[in-house]
CSV table of C-alpha atoms in Angstrom, one decimal:
chain,number,residue,atom,x,y,z
J,73,UNK,CA,-68.4,-110.7,-33.9
J,74,UNK,CA,-71.7,-111.7,-35.6
J,75,UNK,CA,-73.7,-109.2,-37.7
J,76,UNK,CA,-76.6,-111.4,-38.7
J,77,UNK,CA,-79.2,-109.3,-36.9
J,78,UNK,CA,-77.9,-106.1,-38.4
J,79,UNK,CA,-77.7,-107.7,-41.9
J,80,UNK,CA,-81.3,-109.0,-41.6
J,81,UNK,CA,-82.5,-105.5,-40.5
J,82,UNK,CA,-80.7,-103.8,-43.4
J,83,UNK,CA,-82.0,-106.3,-46.0
J,84,UNK,CA,-85.5,-105.8,-44.7
J,85,UNK,CA,-85.0,-102.0,-45.0
J,86,UNK,CA,-83.8,-102.5,-48.6
J,87,UNK,CA,-86.9,-104.5,-49.5
J,88,UNK,CA,-89.1,-101.8,-48.0
J,89,UNK,CA,-87.2,-99.0,-49.7
J,90,UNK,CA,-87.5,-100.7,-53.1
J,91,UNK,CA,-91.3,-101.0,-52.6
J,92,UNK,CA,-91.5,-97.3,-51.6
J,93,UNK,CA,-89.4,-96.4,-54.7
J,94,UNK,CA,-91.8,-98.3,-56.9
J,95,UNK,CA,-94.8,-96.6,-55.3
J,96,UNK,CA,-93.1,-93.2,-55.7
J,97,UNK,CA,-92.5,-93.9,-59.4
J,98,UNK,CA,-96.2,-94.7,-59.8
J,99,UNK,CA,-97.2,-91.6,-58.0
J,100,UNK,CA,-94.9,-89.4,-60.1
J,101,UNK,CA,-96.2,-90.9,-63.3
J,102,UNK,CA,-99.8,-90.3,-62.3
J,103,UNK,CA,-99.2,-86.7,-61.1
J,104,UNK,CA,-97.3,-86.0,-64.4
J,105,UNK,CA,-100.3,-87.3,-66.4
J,106,UNK,CA,-102.6,-85.1,-64.3
J,107,UNK,CA,-100.3,-82.1,-64.8
J,108,UNK,CA,-100.3,-82.7,-68.6
J,109,UNK,CA,-104.1,-82.8,-68.7
J,110,UNK,CA,-104.2,-79.5,-66.7
J,111,UNK,CA,-101.7,-77.9,-69.0
J,112,UNK,CA,-103.9,-78.9,-72.0
J,113,UNK,CA,-106.9,-77.3,-70.3
J,114,UNK,CA,-105.0,-74.2,-69.3
J,115,UNK,CA,-103.7,-73.7,-72.9
J,116,UNK,CA,-107.1,-74.3,-74.5
J,117,UNK,CA,-109.1,-71.8,-72.4
J,118,UNK,CA,-109.5,-68.3,-74.0
J,119,UNK,CA,-108.3,-65.6,-71.7
J,120,UNK,CA,-111.2,-63.4,-70.6
J,121,UNK,CA,-108.8,-60.4,-69.9
J,122,UNK,CA,-107.9,-60.2,-73.6
J,123,UNK,CA,-111.4,-59.8,-75.0
J,124,UNK,CA,-113.7,-59.0,-72.0
J,125,UNK,CA,-116.6,-57.8,-74.2
J,126,UNK,CA,-117.1,-61.4,-75.6
J,127,UNK,CA,-117.9,-62.8,-72.2
J,128,UNK,CA,-120.9,-62.5,-70.0
J,129,UNK,CA,-120.8,-62.0,-66.2
J,130,UNK,CA,-121.5,-65.7,-65.8
J,131,UNK,CA,-118.6,-66.5,-68.1
J,132,UNK,CA,-116.3,-64.3,-66.1
J,133,UNK,CA,-117.4,-65.9,-62.8
J,134,UNK,CA,-116.7,-69.4,-64.3
J,135,UNK,CA,-113.4,-68.2,-65.6
J,136,UNK,CA,-112.4,-66.9,-62.2
J,137,UNK,CA,-113.3,-70.3,-60.7
J,138,UNK,CA,-111.3,-72.1,-63.4
J,139,UNK,CA,-108.2,-70.0,-62.7
J,140,UNK,CA,-108.5,-70.5,-59.0
J,141,UNK,CA,-108.9,-74.2,-59.4
J,142,UNK,CA,-106.0,-74.5,-61.8
J,143,UNK,CA,-103.9,-72.5,-59.3
J,144,UNK,CA,-104.8,-74.8,-56.5
J,145,UNK,CA,-104.1,-77.9,-58.6
J,146,UNK,CA,-100.7,-76.6,-59.7
J,147,UNK,CA,-99.8,-75.8,-56.1
J,148,UNK,CA,-100.7,-79.4,-55.1
J,149,UNK,CA,-98.6,-80.7,-57.9
J,150,UNK,CA,-95.7,-78.6,-56.7
J,151,UNK,CA,-96.1,-79.9,-53.2
J,152,UNK,CA,-96.0,-83.5,-54.4
J,153,UNK,CA,-93.2,-83.2,-57.1
J,154,UNK,CA,-91.5,-79.9,-56.2
J,155,UNK,CA,-91.4,-76.9,-58.4
J,156,UNK,CA,-90.9,-77.4,-62.2
J,157,UNK,CA,-87.6,-76.7,-63.9
J,158,UNK,CA,-87.5,-73.2,-65.3
J,159,UNK,CA,-85.3,-74.2,-68.3
J,160,UNK,CA,-85.1,-77.5,-70.1
J,161,UNK,CA,-81.9,-79.3,-69.4
J,162,UNK,CA,-80.3,-82.3,-71.0
J,163,UNK,CA,-81.7,-85.2,-69.0
J,164,UNK,CA,-81.1,-88.9,-68.7
J,165,UNK,CA,-83.6,-90.9,-70.8
J,166,UNK,CA,-85.3,-92.4,-67.8
J,167,UNK,CA,-85.8,-89.0,-66.1
J,168,UNK,CA,-89.4,-87.9,-65.8
J,169,UNK,CA,-88.5,-84.5,-64.5
J,170,UNK,CA,-91.2,-82.0,-65.4
J,171,UNK,CA,-91.1,-78.7,-67.1
J,172,UNK,CA,-93.3,-75.7,-66.8
J,173,UNK,CA,-96.4,-75.6,-69.0
J,174,UNK,CA,-95.9,-73.3,-71.9
């Protein structure tokens, strides 16, 4: 019995899967960089609710837009990478698993 056709098909699949894996790594790295940037923005923005008297109506409108945009961006990241881990866990050094923003 010859398996050359099946072997060739499997080897082609392996090449394709390796290419896809490399692409997924690139996507994950890029999305994690975007998420890190969003977290920095999120952490640097003063919260209007804490001192509402310091903010004009225009400030509040922009703040609402910012919060809505951040929420949408975080939702898209969750769609791409899955939800973040709630608690930090000991991870393999090569793991890029993400954590929630503080």
